Short mmCIF file of C-alpha atoms in Angstrom, two decimals:
data_model
loop_
_atom_site.label_atom_id
_atom_site.label_comp_id
_atom_site.label_asym_id
_atom_site.label_seq_id
_atom_site.Cartn_x
_atom_site.Cartn_y
_atom_site.Cartn_z
CA MET A 1089 -34.39 -112.32 -48.06
CA ARG A 1090 -36.70 -115.06 -46.88
CA VAL A 1091 -39.76 -115.99 -48.93
CA HIS A 1092 -42.94 -117.57 -47.56
CA HIS A 1093 -45.46 -119.21 -49.88
CA LEU A 1094 -49.05 -118.51 -48.77
CA ASN A 1095 -52.38 -119.81 -50.02
CA CYS A 1096 -54.69 -116.83 -49.51
CA GLY A 1097 -57.90 -118.33 -50.82
CA THR A 1098 -58.84 -121.94 -51.57
CA MET A 1099 -61.45 -122.42 -54.28
CA ARG A 1100 -63.42 -125.62 -54.94
CA PRO A 1101 -64.97 -125.35 -58.43
CA LEU A 1102 -66.95 -128.28 -59.73
CA GLY A 1103 -65.46 -130.35 -62.51
CA GLY A 1104 -62.92 -132.61 -60.82
CA ARG A 1105 -60.31 -133.88 -63.26
CA LEU A 1106 -61.60 -131.57 -65.98
CA VAL A 1107 -60.10 -128.82 -63.83
CA ASN A 1108 -57.24 -130.48 -61.88
CA ASP A 1109 -56.46 -133.46 -64.10
CA GLY A 1110 -57.14 -135.98 -61.33
CA GLY A 1111 -60.03 -137.82 -59.66
CA GLY A 1112 -63.58 -138.03 -60.98
CA VAL A 1113 -65.51 -135.68 -63.22
CA PHE A 1114 -68.30 -134.74 -60.82
CA GLY A 1115 -66.33 -133.91 -57.68
CA ALA A 1116 -64.88 -130.59 -56.56
CA ALA A 1117 -61.50 -129.53 -57.82
CA ARG A 1118 -58.99 -127.51 -55.80
CA LEU A 1119 -57.47 -124.18 -56.74
CA VAL A 1120 -55.39 -121.83 -54.59
CA CYS A 1121 -54.46 -118.16 -54.47
CA HIS A 1122 -50.67 -118.45 -54.37
CA CYS A 1123 -49.13 -115.35 -52.77
CA LEU A 1124 -45.65 -114.56 -51.52
CA LEU A 1125 -44.60 -112.91 -48.27
CA ILE A 1126 -41.01 -111.65 -48.49
CA GLU A 1127 -38.95 -110.60 -45.49
CA THR A 1128 -36.63 -107.75 -46.49
CA GLU A 1129 -34.57 -105.10 -44.72
CA GLN A 1130 -37.22 -102.61 -45.86
CA GLY A 1131 -40.00 -104.54 -44.13
CA LEU A 1132 -42.42 -107.18 -45.35
CA VAL A 1133 -43.46 -107.34 -49.00
CA LEU A 1134 -46.57 -109.15 -50.25
CA VAL A 1135 -46.85 -110.35 -53.83
CA ASP A 1136 -50.62 -110.46 -54.42
CA THR A 1137 -53.02 -110.62 -51.48
CA GLY A 1138 -55.67 -113.20 -52.36
CA LEU A 1139 -59.05 -112.63 -50.72
CA GLY A 1140 -59.17 -110.23 -47.77
CA VAL A 1141 -60.88 -110.36 -44.40
CA PRO A 1142 -63.88 -108.28 -45.61
CA ASP A 1143 -64.27 -110.57 -48.63
CA VAL A 1144 -64.71 -113.66 -46.49
CA THR A 1145 -66.80 -112.06 -43.71
CA THR A 1146 -68.85 -108.88 -44.12
CA HIS A 1147 -68.57 -108.31 -47.89
CA VAL A 1148 -69.05 -111.79 -49.34
CA GLU A 1149 -72.01 -110.69 -51.46
CA LYS A 1150 -69.85 -108.03 -53.11
CA LEU A 1151 -67.73 -110.77 -54.67
CA GLU A 1152 -70.77 -111.32 -56.94
CA ARG A 1153 -73.00 -114.39 -57.15
CA SER A 1154 -71.76 -115.57 -60.55
CA TRP A 1155 -68.13 -115.64 -59.36
CA LEU A 1156 -69.08 -117.33 -56.09
CA ARG A 1157 -71.05 -120.05 -57.94
CA LEU A 1158 -68.22 -120.63 -60.39
CA THR A 1159 -65.26 -120.71 -57.99
CA ARG A 1160 -66.96 -121.87 -54.75
CA PRO A 1161 -64.36 -120.23 -52.44
CA VAL A 1162 -63.86 -121.69 -48.96
CA LEU A 1163 -64.06 -118.20 -47.33
CA ASP A 1164 -61.80 -118.97 -44.38
CA VAL A 1165 -60.43 -116.02 -42.38
CA ALA A 1166 -57.43 -118.15 -41.42
CA GLU A 1167 -56.39 -118.23 -45.09
CA THR A 1168 -56.28 -114.44 -45.48
CA ALA A 1169 -52.87 -112.82 -45.83
CA ALA A 1170 -53.57 -110.72 -42.73
CA ALA A 1171 -54.16 -113.79 -40.57
CA GLN A 1172 -51.10 -115.58 -41.93
CA VAL A 1173 -48.86 -112.55 -41.45
CA GLU A 1174 -49.97 -112.37 -37.81
CA GLY A 1175 -49.55 -116.13 -37.49
CA LEU A 1176 -45.88 -115.68 -38.37
CA GLY A 1177 -45.51 -113.24 -35.48
CA TYR A 1178 -45.77 -109.98 -37.43
CA ARG A 1179 -48.29 -107.15 -37.45
CA THR A 1180 -50.20 -106.18 -40.57
CA GLU A 1181 -48.45 -102.78 -40.29
CA ASP A 1182 -45.16 -104.58 -40.92
CA VAL A 1183 -46.24 -105.14 -44.54
CA ARG A 1184 -44.73 -102.02 -46.13
CA HIS A 1185 -45.20 -102.91 -49.79
CA ILE A 1186 -47.68 -104.92 -51.85
CA VAL A 1187 -46.79 -105.86 -55.43
CA LEU A 1188 -49.79 -106.92 -57.52
CA THR A 1189 -49.73 -109.04 -60.65
CA HIS A 1190 -53.12 -107.49 -61.48
CA LEU A 1191 -56.27 -106.13 -59.85
CA ASP A 1192 -58.76 -109.01 -60.11
CA ARG A 1193 -60.72 -109.70 -56.93
CA ASP A 1194 -58.81 -112.85 -55.95
CA HIS A 1195 -55.47 -111.04 -56.20
CA ALA A 1196 -56.24 -107.61 -54.72
CA GLY A 1197 -58.90 -108.55 -52.15
CA GLY A 1198 -56.56 -108.17 -49.21
CA LEU A 1199 -55.65 -104.54 -49.89
CA PRO A 1200 -58.01 -103.16 -47.18
CA ASP A 1201 -56.22 -105.31 -44.58
CA PHE A 1202 -52.95 -103.42 -45.22
CA PRO A 1203 -53.99 -99.74 -45.57
CA HIS A 1204 -50.51 -98.43 -44.72
CA ALA A 1205 -48.72 -100.35 -47.47
CA GLN A 1206 -47.45 -98.92 -50.74
CA VAL A 1207 -49.29 -100.75 -53.56
CA HIS A 1208 -47.21 -101.34 -56.67
CA VAL A 1209 -49.09 -102.03 -59.91
CA HIS A 1210 -48.63 -101.40 -63.63
CA ASP A 1211 -50.06 -98.04 -64.66
CA VAL A 1212 -51.98 -99.63 -67.57
CA GLU A 1213 -53.74 -101.89 -65.06
CA HIS A 1214 -54.60 -98.96 -62.82
CA GLN A 1215 -55.98 -97.01 -65.78
CA ALA A 1216 -58.07 -100.00 -66.89
CA MET A 1217 -59.51 -100.18 -63.37
CA LEU A 1218 -60.56 -96.55 -63.55
CA ASN A 1219 -62.01 -96.27 -67.06
CA GLY A 1220 -61.23 -99.34 -69.16
CA PRO A 1221 -64.07 -101.17 -70.93
CA GLU A 1222 -63.58 -104.10 -68.53
CA ARG A 1223 -63.48 -101.96 -65.36
CA ALA A 1224 -66.51 -103.78 -63.89
CA ARG A 1225 -64.33 -106.83 -63.19
CA PHE A 1226 -62.36 -104.80 -60.60
CA LEU A 1227 -64.36 -104.53 -57.38
CA GLY A 1228 -64.73 -101.11 -55.79
CA HIS A 1229 -65.01 -102.25 -52.17
CA GLN A 1230 -61.46 -103.60 -52.32
CA ARG A 1231 -60.08 -100.08 -52.82
CA GLN A 1232 -62.53 -97.88 -50.91
CA HIS A 1233 -59.91 -97.31 -48.20
CA GLY A 1234 -57.77 -95.36 -50.69
CA PRO A 1235 -54.69 -97.50 -51.40
CA LYS A 1236 -51.31 -95.76 -51.59
CA TRP A 1237 -50.80 -96.46 -55.29
CA ASN A 1238 -47.29 -96.61 -56.69
CA LEU A 1239 -47.68 -96.85 -60.47
CA HIS A 1240 -45.09 -98.27 -62.86
CA GLY A 1241 -45.02 -97.70 -66.61
CA SER A 1242 -43.62 -99.74 -69.46
CA ALA A 1243 -41.40 -97.02 -70.94
CA GLY A 1244 -37.72 -97.78 -70.56
CA GLY A 1245 -36.82 -100.54 -68.16
CA GLU A 1246 -34.32 -103.36 -68.49
CA ARG A 1247 -34.19 -106.84 -70.00
CA TRP A 1248 -34.54 -110.00 -67.94
CA PHE A 1249 -34.07 -113.43 -69.59
CA GLY A 1250 -35.41 -111.95 -72.86
CA PHE A 1251 -38.34 -110.06 -71.35
CA GLU A 1252 -38.36 -106.32 -72.04
CA ALA A 1253 -39.41 -103.22 -70.05
CA VAL A 1254 -38.66 -104.93 -66.74
CA ARG A 1255 -38.87 -102.48 -63.82
CA ASP A 1256 -37.24 -102.46 -60.44
CA LEU A 1257 -39.46 -100.97 -57.75
CA PRO A 1258 -38.48 -97.84 -55.78
CA GLY A 1259 -38.16 -98.55 -52.09
CA LEU A 1260 -37.73 -102.29 -52.65
CA PRO A 1261 -34.59 -104.42 -53.00
CA PRO A 1262 -33.24 -104.84 -56.56
CA GLU A 1263 -33.97 -108.55 -56.21
CA ILE A 1264 -37.69 -107.85 -56.78
CA LEU A 1265 -38.71 -107.00 -60.37
CA LEU A 1266 -41.94 -106.30 -62.26
CA ILE A 1267 -42.19 -108.30 -65.52
CA PRO A 1268 -44.84 -107.14 -68.07
CA LEU A 1269 -47.10 -110.07 -69.07
CA ALA A 1270 -50.16 -108.42 -70.59
CA GLY A 1271 -53.07 -110.48 -71.82
CA HIS A 1272 -55.18 -111.81 -68.97
CA THR A 1273 -55.68 -108.12 -68.15
CA ARG A 1274 -54.25 -105.06 -69.90
CA GLY A 1275 -51.62 -104.34 -67.27
CA HIS A 1276 -50.98 -107.87 -66.04
CA THR A 1277 -47.44 -108.46 -64.79
CA GLY A 1278 -45.29 -111.16 -63.32
CA VAL A 1279 -43.15 -110.56 -60.25
CA ALA A 1280 -39.61 -111.95 -60.16
CA VAL A 1281 -37.81 -112.50 -56.84
CA ARG A 1282 -34.16 -113.49 -56.59
CA ARG A 1283 -33.55 -115.97 -53.80
CA SER A 1284 -30.51 -115.99 -51.55
CA ASP A 1285 -29.06 -118.92 -53.53
CA GLY A 1286 -29.16 -116.92 -56.77
CA ARG A 1287 -32.14 -118.70 -58.34
CA TRP A 1288 -35.15 -116.68 -59.41
CA LEU A 1289 -38.79 -117.21 -58.54
CA LEU A 1290 -41.24 -115.84 -61.09
CA HIS A 1291 -44.80 -115.42 -59.90
CA ALA A 1292 -46.62 -115.39 -63.25
CA GLY A 1293 -50.03 -114.49 -61.84
CA ASP A 1294 -52.76 -115.55 -64.26
CA ALA A 1295 -50.52 -115.66 -67.33
CA TYR A 1296 -51.38 -119.38 -67.24
CA PHE A 1297 -53.51 -121.58 -64.95
CA PHE A 1298 -52.27 -125.18 -65.13
CA HIS A 1299 -48.80 -126.59 -64.41
CA GLY A 1300 -48.97 -128.73 -67.55
CA GLU A 1301 -48.78 -125.58 -69.65
CA MET A 1302 -45.11 -125.28 -68.66
CA ALA A 1303 -44.32 -128.96 -69.38
CA GLU A 1304 -42.11 -130.05 -72.28
CA GLN A 1305 -45.29 -130.89 -74.20
CA PRO A 1306 -47.69 -128.15 -73.06
CA ARG A 1307 -51.26 -129.09 -72.21
CA CYS A 1308 -54.14 -127.70 -70.20
CA THR A 1309 -57.33 -129.17 -68.76
CA PRO A 1310 -60.56 -128.42 -70.69
CA VAL A 1311 -62.17 -126.25 -68.01
CA LEU A 1312 -59.11 -124.09 -67.36
CA SER A 1313 -58.38 -123.75 -71.07
CA ARG A 1314 -61.90 -122.48 -71.68
CA PHE A 1315 -61.77 -120.23 -68.63
CA GLN A 1316 -58.54 -118.54 -69.74
CA ASN A 1317 -60.06 -117.72 -73.11
CA ARG A 1318 -63.24 -116.48 -71.49
CA VAL A 1319 -61.65 -113.98 -69.10
CA GLN A 1320 -58.72 -112.75 -71.20
CA VAL A 1321 -58.69 -109.12 -72.32
CA LEU A 1322 -55.92 -109.34 -74.94
CA GLY A 1323 -55.94 -112.87 -76.34
CA PRO A 1324 -53.00 -112.72 -78.78
CA GLN A 1325 -50.78 -111.07 -76.18
CA ARG A 1326 -51.76 -113.61 -73.53
CA ARG A 1327 -50.92 -116.53 -75.80
CA ARG A 1328 -47.65 -114.94 -76.89
CA ASN A 1329 -46.57 -114.29 -73.30
CA GLN A 1330 -47.56 -117.81 -72.28
CA ASP A 1331 -45.33 -119.15 -75.06
CA ARG A 1332 -42.50 -116.91 -73.85
CA LEU A 1333 -42.89 -118.27 -70.32
CA HIS A 1334 -42.71 -121.81 -71.69
CA ASP A 1335 -39.53 -120.90 -73.56
CA LEU A 1336 -38.10 -119.41 -70.36
CA VAL A 1337 -38.79 -122.59 -68.41
CA THR A 1338 -37.31 -124.75 -71.18
CA ALA A 1339 -34.14 -122.71 -71.59
CA HIS A 1340 -33.46 -121.69 -67.98
CA ARG A 1341 -34.92 -124.44 -65.81
CA GLY A 1342 -31.83 -124.36 -63.60
CA GLN A 1343 -32.05 -120.61 -63.02
CA VAL A 1344 -35.75 -119.71 -62.81
CA ASP A 1345 -38.71 -121.37 -61.06
CA VAL A 1346 -41.95 -120.24 -62.72
CA PHE A 1347 -45.36 -120.73 -61.10
CA CYS A 1348 -48.84 -119.32 -61.59
CA ALA A 1349 -51.36 -118.07 -59.05
CA HIS A 1350 -53.92 -120.87 -58.88
CA ASP A 1351 -52.27 -124.23 -59.54
CA PRO A 1352 -52.25 -126.37 -56.35
CA ILE A 1353 -49.52 -128.72 -57.63
CA GLU A 1354 -47.09 -125.85 -58.03
CA PHE A 1355 -48.09 -124.34 -54.69
CA ASP A 1356 -47.63 -127.60 -52.79
CA ARG A 1357 -44.25 -128.15 -54.44
CA HIS A 1358 -42.95 -124.73 -53.39
CA LEU A 1359 -44.42 -125.10 -49.91
CA ARG A 1360 -42.50 -128.37 -49.43
CA ARG A 1361 -39.28 -126.79 -50.65
CA SER A 1362 -39.63 -123.74 -48.42
CA SER A 1363 -40.13 -125.96 -45.36
CA THR A 1364 -36.59 -127.31 -45.79
CA VAL A 1365 -34.74 -124.60 -47.72
CA GLU A 1366 -34.96 -120.83 -47.40
CA SER A 1367 -36.62 -120.00 -50.73
#
């Protein structure tokens, strides 16, 4: 398999080094929507979609004013997964499967651009979208086309580096796994991908937000620390899973590369690696 690292939505929130740990306090920080495009024998697989074409063109107002003011997204069609898939010489129809870490707007916004794809998500997340107390955070216009849901439960499953209830995904290679990481949302998951060299990539979604949280001495910037607490659904579970991710990085640094969805340092690092090595 070949893995492409895509930024499917730059955001420029105010706060400078209070967000990114660099520069001044009053400037704009930089966040990304780190997605994966995986070439497999079963077709293309997207891990998260970032913002979609409707989000950045005709449906901007449906992203909600409060979110737009807070995140200040660039809203560039060229950054959408659909545009980047076509830029690599594929058609959007070539994306056969989408695996979502969760259903927040900046992770599932591109679903309408790939209406033929099977959409893999944890069943708890799907249920929360339908009737959970926090269902308003999941935007209806991003699923009006009727996604082809493929739901995965937590019963059974296997173990993976100490994580339980890990699921392989029907129709996808066994090198792609769903890792339960509840907390940010009820059905939040990570997505593990085994590279051709045997190392694993773990897309941890929004299980954490800042690369320093996976350092030997964990730390987070003030703004992102506050934001994580503000938007979490299950605080104790989020903190426990974040600690487990830190333990994974500490114990298996030579076997697993862990990254989150929005940290630009991690994204740039993986982008540089993938330009020289098939990742």
